[in-house]
């Protein structure tokens, strides 16, 4: 019976209609075709082989999805067949030791953690309750820039520290600042973790022999060290929150919320400190880099297109007047601002391939047979630049969103910066609240120009997200005294 079920699930592969595949080399398969910017290389191959393309990275069959129609199949129509994640070794030590749910296979544990995220941690009500954190951090940043203006500002650095400060405060609480927690070490550990998650380990592609390479290259030792550092830092924060002498904070932070759930013995979900650490991992790895990268690309595109810069600044300044800051409640009125953010997400979705999925059950996409355990990458970057869905796709033209309802929340498959379906990003409200407030204030308080160069370098570098290769350094001049 079990065998029959298994055979049925696998289908009869001899009669299969496999998706088209570029030629492979022995052992490495298609790995040599990835290049340094895989989203671009795979888009070029998809132009030749089609939007459903089967490749092999080492020993791992991987399906590359490169059109809105096929993304809709994978993430909506057949979401249940594709809503699990593959077991990647690079993430295994960091994420599975922490039972980080972003990389957890579909199942009860993932469902419980996701419920906590969606209902307790990142709901719009919860995001609203931390509006004061973002307002204070953004205001401090504007005042600091005003003090140093007109000296050049490294916006890449500033955006990372803004998203990091906001995330740390929302998670650990204001009262946490100043304790003996080594924040510099924490930031260093986050950077190292992102580096590790971005680099593929040999075992990911060659499960039976790759581990030898991972031992010899020191990859495993690096992972172990990074895991232990996070574990220690998180434990320290949890212990300090549990200290009976701790003054009750005015506002609950994420650790307070999670400890509250863990104390509720009758609750549906039993949370242990290891679950809490896993969720913290999601907050820091999921939220900091993605939001900062988005802000960098918005400013880079605007500097490149002065008409758009002028238009967005006029809109913000007309709306806000002379009050000295943009508040979260002003942002809904900014239509052109929203179009600029959408257009930036179209050209620069930070996670160009979203997060990898894995097929759970034999099924068909575009008439092709897809088998369980096939990894699936959705090339959101290629879809955003496809001439099938977009006119003049390489051009930064926010006006294209004027008369459409297309949005980035996961309902329109030609624009997928946050993914979609069961595995779509649960942190969208939190991420966008930071991106919106930071950018709107920066554009309101200052005028911006390039230091010397006539044109801006827009080269990319691929890491966990796709960054601007050269840091964005711009000159601010004050338009209004920030308050
Ligand atoms: C501009 C900001 C952000 C962008 C562009 C972004 C993008 C994404 C994408 C593309 C995915 C994968 C979706 C899929 O597979 O369909 C994802 C998943 C996820 N994101 Fe975000 N994200 C952002 C902010 C955040 C924030 C602020 C948090 C948390 C504080 C967060 C937490 C997560 C988690 C936990 C997952 C995994 C969900 C799952 O597997 O069930 N993200 N995000």
Coordinates of C-alpha atoms and ligand atoms in Angstrom, one line a residue:
X1 CA 0.0 0.0 0.0
X2 CA 2.8 2.4 1.0
X3 CA 4.7 1.5 -2.1
X4 CA 1.7 2.1 -4.3
X5 CA 1.2 5.5 -2.7
X6 CA 4.8 6.3 -3.2
X7 CA 4.8 5.2 -6.8
X8 CA 1.6 7.2 -7.4
X9 CA 3.3 10.3 -5.8
X10 CA 6.4 9.9 -8.0
X11 CA 4.4 9.3 -11.2
X12 CA 5.8 7.2 -14.0
X13 CA 8.9 9.2 -14.9
X14 CA 9.5 7.3 -18.1
X15 CA 6.4 8.8 -19.7
X16 CA 7.2 12.3 -18.3
X17 CA 7.1 15.6 -20.1
X18 CA 10.1 17.2 -18.5
X19 CA 10.5 21.0 -18.7
X20 CA 13.2 22.2 -21.2
X21 CA 16.8 22.3 -19.7
X22 CA 20.0 24.0 -20.8
X23 CA 22.8 21.5 -21.5
X24 CA 24.6 20.3 -18.3
X25 CA 28.1 19.2 -17.5
X26 CA 28.8 16.0 -15.6
X27 CA 28.7 16.3 -11.8
X28 CA 28.2 20.0 -11.5
X29 CA 25.1 20.1 -13.8
X30 CA 24.2 23.7 -14.6
X31 CA 26.2 25.3 -11.8
X32 CA 28.7 26.8 -14.2
X33 CA 25.9 28.8 -15.9
X34 CA 25.0 30.8 -12.8
X35 CA 27.7 33.4 -13.0
X36 CA 28.2 36.2 -10.4
X37 CA 24.7 37.6 -10.9
X38 CA 22.5 34.4 -11.2
X39 CA 19.2 36.3 -11.6
X40 CA 20.6 37.9 -14.8
X41 CA 22.1 34.6 -16.1
X42 CA 18.9 32.7 -15.5
X43 CA 16.8 35.4 -17.1
X44 CA 19.0 35.1 -20.2
X45 CA 18.6 31.3 -20.2
X46 CA 14.8 31.6 -19.7
X47 CA 14.6 33.8 -22.8
X48 CA 15.9 30.8 -24.7
X49 CA 14.4 27.9 -22.8
X50 CA 11.1 29.3 -21.6
X51 CA 9.5 30.4 -18.3
X52 CA 9.5 26.9 -16.8
X53 CA 13.1 25.6 -17.0
X54 CA 14.6 22.6 -15.3
X55 CA 18.2 22.9 -14.2
X56 CA 20.5 20.8 -12.1
X57 CA 22.7 22.5 -9.5
X58 CA 25.1 19.7 -8.4
X59 CA 22.8 16.8 -7.8
X60 CA 19.8 19.0 -7.1
X61 CA 17.0 19.4 -9.7
X62 CA 15.9 23.0 -9.6
X63 CA 12.9 24.5 -11.4
X64 CA 13.3 28.1 -12.5
X65 CA 10.0 30.0 -12.9
X66 CA 10.3 33.2 -14.9
X67 CA 6.8 34.5 -15.8
X68 CA 3.8 35.9 -14.0
X69 CA 1.5 33.2 -15.2
X70 CA 3.7 30.3 -14.1
X71 CA 4.5 32.1 -10.7
X72 CA 0.7 32.3 -10.2
X73 CA 0.5 28.5 -10.8
X74 CA 3.3 27.8 -8.3
X75 CA 2.3 30.3 -5.6
X76 CA -1.5 30.5 -5.9
X77 CA -3.2 27.8 -7.9
X78 CA -0.9 25.0 -6.7
X79 CA 0.5 26.7 -3.6
X80 CA -0.1 23.6 -1.5
X81 CA 2.2 21.6 -3.8
X82 CA 5.0 24.1 -3.5
X83 CA 4.7 25.6 0.0
X84 CA 7.6 23.7 1.6
X85 CA 11.3 24.8 1.7
X86 CA 14.3 22.7 0.8
X87 CA 16.7 21.6 3.4
X88 CA 19.7 23.8 2.8
X89 CA 22.8 23.0 4.8
X90 CA 24.0 26.7 4.9
X91 CA 20.8 27.5 6.7
X92 CA 20.6 24.2 8.6
X93 CA 22.9 25.0 11.4
X94 CA 21.8 28.6 11.8
X95 CA 18.2 28.1 11.0
X96 CA 17.3 24.6 12.0
X97 CA 19.2 24.7 15.2
X98 CA 17.1 27.7 15.9
X99 CA 14.1 26.1 14.2
X100 CA 13.8 29.4 12.2
X101 CA 10.5 29.1 10.5
X102 CA 11.4 30.9 7.2
X103 CA 13.4 27.9 6.2
X104 CA 11.3 25.2 7.9
X105 CA 9.4 22.6 5.9
X106 CA 5.7 23.0 5.7
X107 CA 4.0 21.3 8.7
X108 CA 2.5 21.9 12.1
X109 CA 5.6 23.6 13.6
X110 CA 5.7 26.1 10.7
X111 CA 2.0 26.7 11.0
X112 CA 2.3 27.5 14.7
X113 CA 5.2 29.9 14.3
X114 CA 3.6 31.6 11.3
X115 CA 0.4 32.2 13.3
X116 CA 2.4 33.9 16.1
X117 CA 4.2 36.1 13.5
X118 CA 1.0 37.1 11.6
X119 CA -1.2 37.6 14.6
X120 CA 1.1 38.6 17.5
X121 CA 4.3 40.1 16.0
X122 CA 3.7 41.8 12.7
X123 CA 0.0 42.5 12.5
X124 CA -0.9 46.0 11.4
X125 CA -2.1 46.7 14.9
X126 CA 1.2 45.7 16.4
X127 CA 3.1 47.6 13.8
X128 CA 1.0 50.7 14.6
X129 CA 1.8 50.3 18.3
X130 CA 5.5 50.8 17.5
X131 CA 5.0 53.9 15.4
X132 CA 6.8 56.0 18.1
X133 CA 10.0 53.9 17.7
X134 CA 10.2 54.6 14.0
X135 CA 9.3 58.3 14.5
X136 CA 12.1 58.8 17.1
X137 CA 14.8 56.9 15.2
X138 CA 14.0 58.7 11.9
X139 CA 13.9 62.0 13.7
X140 CA 17.3 61.4 15.3
X141 CA 18.7 60.4 11.9
X142 CA 17.3 63.6 10.2
X143 CA 18.8 65.8 12.9
X144 CA 22.2 64.1 12.6
X145 CA 22.2 64.5 8.8
X146 CA 21.2 68.2 9.2
X147 CA 24.2 68.7 11.6
X148 CA 26.7 67.3 9.1
X149 CA 25.1 68.7 5.9
X150 CA 26.4 69.6 3.3
X151 CA 29.1 66.9 3.9
X152 CA 28.7 63.7 1.8
X153 CA 26.6 61.0 3.5
X154 CA 27.0 57.2 3.0
X155 CA 23.3 56.4 2.6
X156 CA 24.0 52.7 2.3
X157 CA 25.5 52.7 5.9
X158 CA 22.8 55.0 7.2
X159 CA 19.9 52.9 6.0
X160 CA 21.4 49.7 7.5
X161 CA 21.9 51.3 10.8
X162 CA 18.4 52.8 10.7
X163 CA 16.7 49.5 10.0
X164 CA 18.9 47.8 12.5
X165 CA 18.2 50.3 15.2
X166 CA 14.4 50.2 14.6
X167 CA 14.4 46.4 14.6
X168 CA 16.5 46.1 17.7
X169 CA 14.3 48.5 19.6
X170 CA 11.1 46.9 18.5
X171 CA 12.5 43.5 19.5
X172 CA 14.5 44.2 22.6
X173 CA 12.8 47.3 23.9
X174 CA 14.1 50.8 24.6
X175 CA 15.0 50.0 28.2
X176 CA 17.4 47.5 26.8
X177 CA 19.7 50.3 25.5
X178 CA 22.7 50.9 27.7
X179 CA 22.8 47.5 29.4
X180 CA 25.9 45.4 29.0
X181 CA 24.7 43.8 25.8
X182 CA 27.4 44.2 23.1
X183 CA 25.4 45.7 20.3
X184 CA 28.5 46.0 18.0
X185 CA 29.1 42.3 18.4
X186 CA 25.4 41.6 17.6
X187 CA 25.6 43.6 14.4
X188 CA 28.8 41.8 13.4
X189 CA 27.1 38.5 14.1
X190 CA 24.0 39.5 12.0
X191 CA 26.4 40.4 9.1
X192 CA 28.2 37.2 9.4
X193 CA 24.9 35.2 9.4
X194 CA 23.7 37.0 6.3
X195 CA 27.0 36.2 4.6
X196 CA 26.7 32.5 5.6
X197 CA 23.1 32.3 4.4
X198 CA 24.0 33.9 1.1
X199 CA 26.9 31.5 0.4
X200 CA 26.0 28.1 -0.7
X201 CA 27.7 25.3 1.0
X202 CA 29.0 22.3 -1.0
X203 CA 26.7 20.0 0.9
X204 CA 23.7 21.9 -0.5
X205 CA 24.6 20.6 -4.0
X206 CA 26.4 17.4 -3.3
X207 CA 24.9 15.9 -0.2
X208 CA 27.0 12.8 0.0
X209 CA 30.5 14.2 -0.5
X210 CA 30.0 18.0 -0.1
X211 CA 30.3 17.8 3.7
X212 CA 34.0 16.9 3.3
X213 CA 34.5 20.2 1.4
X214 CA 32.6 22.1 4.0
X215 CA 34.8 20.7 6.7
X216 CA 38.0 21.4 4.8
X217 CA 37.1 25.0 3.9
X218 CA 36.1 25.8 7.4
X219 CA 32.5 26.5 6.4
X220 CA 31.1 24.2 9.2
X221 CA 33.3 25.8 11.9
X222 CA 32.2 29.3 10.8
X223 CA 28.5 28.2 11.0
X224 CA 29.0 26.7 14.4
X225 CA 30.7 29.8 15.8
X226 CA 28.0 32.1 14.3
X227 CA 25.2 29.9 15.8
X228 CA 26.9 29.9 19.3
X229 CA 27.3 33.7 19.2
X230 CA 23.6 34.2 18.4
X231 CA 22.5 31.7 20.9
X232 CA 24.5 33.4 23.7
X233 CA 23.4 36.9 22.7
X234 CA 19.7 35.9 22.5
X235 CA 19.9 34.0 25.8
X236 CA 21.3 37.1 27.5
X237 CA 18.4 39.3 26.3
X238 CA 15.9 36.7 27.3
X239 CA 17.5 36.3 30.8
X240 CA 17.4 40.0 31.3
X241 CA 13.8 40.2 30.3
X242 CA 13.0 37.4 32.8
X243 CA 14.9 39.2 35.7
X244 CA 12.3 39.8 38.4
X245 CA 13.9 43.2 39.2
X246 CA 13.3 44.4 35.6
X247 CA 11.1 47.5 35.6
X248 CA 7.8 47.0 33.7
X249 CA 8.3 48.7 30.3
X250 CA 5.7 51.3 29.0
X251 CA 5.6 49.4 25.7
X252 CA 5.9 45.6 25.3
X253 CA 8.7 44.6 23.0
X254 CA 8.8 41.4 20.9
X255 CA 10.6 39.5 23.6
X256 CA 7.9 40.5 26.2
X257 CA 5.2 39.3 23.8
X258 CA 6.9 36.0 23.1
X259 CA 7.7 35.4 26.8
X260 CA 4.0 36.2 27.5
X261 CA 2.9 33.5 25.1
X262 CA 5.4 31.0 26.6
X263 CA 4.0 31.5 30.1
X264 CA 0.5 30.7 28.9
X265 CA 0.3 27.1 29.8
X266 CA -3.2 26.6 28.5
X267 CA -2.4 28.3 25.2
X268 CA -2.7 26.5 21.9
X269 CA 1.0 26.9 21.1
X270 CA 3.8 25.8 23.6
X271 CA 6.7 28.2 23.1
X272 CA 10.2 27.4 24.5
X273 CA 13.3 29.6 24.5
X274 CA 14.5 27.8 21.4
X275 CA 11.3 28.7 19.5
X276 CA 11.8 32.3 20.7
X277 CA 15.4 32.4 19.4
X278 CA 14.1 31.0 16.0
X279 CA 11.6 33.8 15.8
X280 CA 14.2 36.4 16.6
X281 CA 16.3 35.0 13.9
X282 CA 13.4 35.7 11.4
X283 CA 13.0 39.2 12.6
X284 CA 16.7 40.2 12.2
X285 CA 17.5 38.2 9.1
X286 CA 14.2 38.9 7.4
X287 CA 13.8 42.6 8.2
X288 CA 17.0 44.6 8.3
X289 CA 18.8 43.9 5.0
X290 CA 15.6 43.8 2.8
X291 CA 14.3 47.2 4.0
X292 CA 17.7 48.9 3.8
X293 CA 18.4 47.6 0.3
X294 CA 15.0 48.9 -0.8
X295 CA 15.7 52.4 0.5
X296 CA 19.1 52.5 -1.2
X297 CA 17.6 51.5 -4.6
X298 CA 14.8 54.1 -4.3
X299 CA 17.3 56.9 -3.7
X300 CA 19.7 55.6 -6.4
X301 CA 16.9 55.6 -9.0
X302 CA 15.7 59.0 -8.0
X303 CA 19.1 60.5 -8.2
X304 CA 19.4 59.0 -11.7
X305 CA 16.1 60.6 -12.8
X306 CA 15.9 64.3 -11.5
X307 CA 12.4 64.8 -12.9
X308 CA 11.1 62.0 -10.7
X309 CA 13.1 63.4 -7.7
X310 CA 11.6 66.8 -8.2
X311 CA 8.1 65.4 -8.5
X312 CA 8.3 63.2 -5.4
X313 CA 9.8 66.0 -3.3
X314 CA 7.1 68.5 -4.4
X315 CA 4.4 66.0 -3.5
X316 CA 5.8 65.4 -0.1
X317 CA 6.5 69.1 0.7
X318 CA 3.0 70.2 -0.6
X319 CA 1.4 67.6 1.6
X320 CA 3.4 68.2 4.8
X321 CA 3.9 71.9 4.5
X322 CA 6.4 73.4 7.0
X323 CA 5.8 71.1 10.0
X324 CA 9.4 69.8 9.9
X325 CA 8.7 66.1 9.6
X326 CA 6.6 63.6 7.7
X327 CA 4.4 61.5 10.0
X328 CA 3.2 57.9 9.3
X329 CA -0.3 59.3 8.9
X330 CA 0.8 61.6 6.0
X331 CA 2.1 58.8 3.9
X332 CA -1.2 57.4 2.7
X333 CA -1.8 60.7 0.8
X334 CA 1.4 60.4 -1.2
X335 CA 0.4 58.8 -4.5
X336 CA 3.5 59.5 -6.5
X337 CA 5.6 58.4 -3.6
X338 CA 3.8 55.0 -3.6
X339 CA 4.4 54.7 -7.4
X340 CA 8.1 55.3 -6.9
X341 CA 8.3 52.6 -4.3
X342 CA 6.4 50.2 -6.6
X343 CA 8.6 51.0 -9.5
X344 CA 11.7 50.4 -7.4
X345 CA 10.4 47.0 -6.3
X346 CA 9.7 46.1 -9.9
X347 CA 13.3 46.8 -11.0
X348 CA 15.0 45.8 -7.7
X349 CA 13.1 43.2 -5.7
X350 CA 15.6 42.7 -2.8
X351 CA 15.2 38.9 -2.8
X352 CA 15.5 38.3 -6.6
X353 CA 14.5 34.6 -6.3
X354 CA 12.2 35.1 -3.3
X355 CA 13.1 32.2 -0.9
X356 CA 13.5 28.7 -2.4
X357 CA 10.5 26.4 -2.3
X358 CA 10.3 22.7 -2.9
X359 CA 7.7 20.5 -4.7
X360 CA 5.8 18.2 -2.3
X361 CA 3.8 16.2 -4.8
X362 CA 4.0 15.2 -8.4
X363 CA 2.1 17.8 -10.4
X364 CA 2.1 19.7 -13.7
X365 CA 3.1 23.3 -14.5
X366 CA 2.4 24.5 -18.0
X367 CA 1.9 20.8 -18.9
X368 CA 5.4 19.8 -17.7
X369 CA 5.8 17.1 -15.0
X370 CA 7.3 18.3 -11.8
X371 CA 8.4 15.8 -9.2
X372 CA 8.6 15.9 -5.4
X373 CA 11.9 17.2 -4.0
X374 CA 12.5 19.5 -7.0
X375 CA 13.7 22.9 -5.7
X376 CA 11.8 25.9 -7.1
X377 CA 13.2 29.4 -7.6
X378 CA 10.9 32.1 -8.8
X379 CA 12.9 34.8 -10.6
X380 CA 10.9 37.8 -9.4
X381 CA 13.6 40.1 -10.8
X382 CA 13.2 38.6 -14.3
X383 CA 9.4 38.8 -14.0
X384 CA 9.6 42.5 -13.1
X385 CA 11.7 43.2 -16.2
X386 CA 9.8 41.1 -18.7
X387 CA 8.6 42.9 -21.8
X388 CA 5.6 40.5 -21.8
X389 CA 4.2 42.2 -18.7
X390 CA 5.8 45.7 -18.8
X391 CA 6.3 48.3 -21.5
X392 CA 9.9 49.6 -21.7
X393 CA 10.8 47.3 -18.8
X394 CA 14.3 48.6 -18.3
X395 CA 13.1 52.2 -17.8
X396 CA 12.4 53.7 -14.3
X397 CA 9.0 55.1 -14.9
X398 CA 6.8 55.4 -11.8
X399 CA 4.0 56.9 -13.9
X400 CA 3.3 53.4 -15.3
X401 CA 1.5 52.7 -12.0
X402 CA -0.8 55.7 -12.4
X403 CA -3.9 54.0 -13.8
X404 CA -3.5 50.5 -12.5
X405 CA -4.3 48.8 -9.2
X406 CA -1.1 46.7 -9.4
X407 CA 0.4 46.4 -6.0
X408 CA 3.3 44.6 -4.3
X409 CA 1.3 42.8 -1.7
X410 CA 1.3 39.4 -3.4
X411 CA -1.9 39.5 -5.5
X412 CA -0.3 40.6 -8.8
X413 CA 2.2 38.1 -10.0
X414 CA 4.1 40.5 -12.3
X415 CA 5.2 42.3 -9.1
X416 CA 6.4 40.0 -6.4
X417 CA 8.9 41.6 -4.0
X418 CA 7.3 40.0 -1.0
X419 CA 6.4 36.7 -2.6
X420 CA 2.9 35.3 -2.3
X421 CA 0.7 32.6 -0.9
X422 CA 1.3 30.5 2.2
X423 CA 5.0 31.3 2.3
X424 CA 4.6 35.0 1.3
X425 CA 6.4 37.6 3.6
X426 CA 4.6 38.0 6.9
X427 CA 6.7 41.1 7.8
X428 CA 5.4 43.3 4.9
X429 CA 3.7 45.8 7.2
X430 CA 6.7 46.2 9.5
X431 CA 9.1 46.4 6.6
X432 CA 7.1 49.0 4.7
X433 CA 6.5 51.1 7.8
X434 CA 10.2 51.6 8.1
X435 CA 10.9 52.1 4.4
X436 CA 8.1 54.6 4.0
X437 CA 8.9 56.8 7.0
X438 CA 12.7 56.8 6.4
X439 CA 12.5 57.7 2.8
X440 CA 9.7 60.2 3.0
X441 CA 11.6 62.2 5.7
X442 CA 14.9 62.1 3.8
X443 CA 13.2 63.4 0.7
X444 CA 11.2 66.0 2.6
X445 CA 14.1 67.5 4.8
X446 CA 16.9 67.5 2.2
X447 CA 17.7 68.0 -1.4
X448 CA 20.2 65.5 -2.7
X449 CA 22.9 65.4 -5.3
X450 CA 25.8 63.3 -6.4
X451 CA 29.2 64.4 -5.1
X452 CA 31.2 64.6 -8.3
X453 CA 30.3 62.0 -10.8
X454 CA 28.0 62.9 -13.7
X455 CA 26.2 59.6 -13.6
X456 CA 25.5 57.1 -10.9
X457 CA 26.9 53.6 -11.0
X458 CA 24.0 51.1 -10.7
X459 CA 26.0 47.8 -10.7
X460 CA 24.7 45.1 -8.5
X461 CA 26.2 42.5 -6.2
X462 CA 24.4 39.3 -5.3
X463 CA 24.3 38.3 -1.6
X464 CA 21.3 37.2 0.4
X465 CA 19.7 40.1 -1.3
X466 CA 20.9 41.9 -4.4
X467 CA 22.6 45.1 -3.3
X468 CA 24.0 48.2 -5.1
X469 CA 27.6 47.2 -5.5
X470 CA 29.1 50.6 -4.7
X471 CA 27.8 52.3 -1.6
X472 CA 25.4 55.2 -2.3
X473 CA 27.1 58.4 -1.3
X474 CA 25.2 61.7 -1.8
X475 CA 25.4 65.3 -0.7
X476 CA 22.4 66.7 1.3
X477 CA 21.4 70.3 1.5
X478 CA 18.8 71.3 4.0
X479 CA 15.3 72.2 2.8
X480 CA 13.9 72.5 6.3
X481 CA 15.1 72.1 9.9
X482 CA 14.0 68.6 10.9
X483 CA 12.1 68.3 14.2
Ligands
LIG1 C1 11.2 45.5 2.3 C2 11.2 44.6 3.2 C3 11.0 43.1 2.9 C4 11.0 42.4 1.8 C5 11.2 42.9 0.3 C6 10.8 41.0 2.1 C7 10.7 39.9 1.2 C8 10.4 38.6 1.5 C9 10.3 37.5 0.5 C10 10.5 37.7 -1.0 C11 10.0 36.4 1.2 C12 9.8 35.0 0.6 C13 8.4 34.9 0.1 C14 8.0 33.6 -0.6 O1 8.7 32.6 -0.5 O2 6.9 33.7 -1.3 C15 10.0 36.7 2.6 C16 9.7 35.8 3.6 C17 9.8 36.1 4.9 N1 10.0 37.4 5.5 FE1 10.2 39.1 4.5 N2 10.6 40.9 3.4 C18 10.8 42.1 4.0 C19 10.7 42.4 5.3 C20 10.5 41.5 6.3 C21 10.4 41.9 7.7 C22 10.5 43.3 8.3 C23 10.3 40.7 8.4 C24 10.2 40.4 9.9 C25 10.4 41.3 10.8 C26 10.3 39.6 7.4 C27 10.1 38.3 7.7 C28 10.0 37.3 6.8 C29 9.8 35.9 7.2 C30 9.7 35.3 8.6 C31 9.6 35.1 6.0 C32 9.4 33.7 5.8 C33 7.9 33.3 5.7 C34 7.7 31.8 5.5 O3 8.5 31.1 5.0 O4 6.6 31.4 5.9 N3 10.4 40.2 6.2 N4 10.2 38.1 2.7

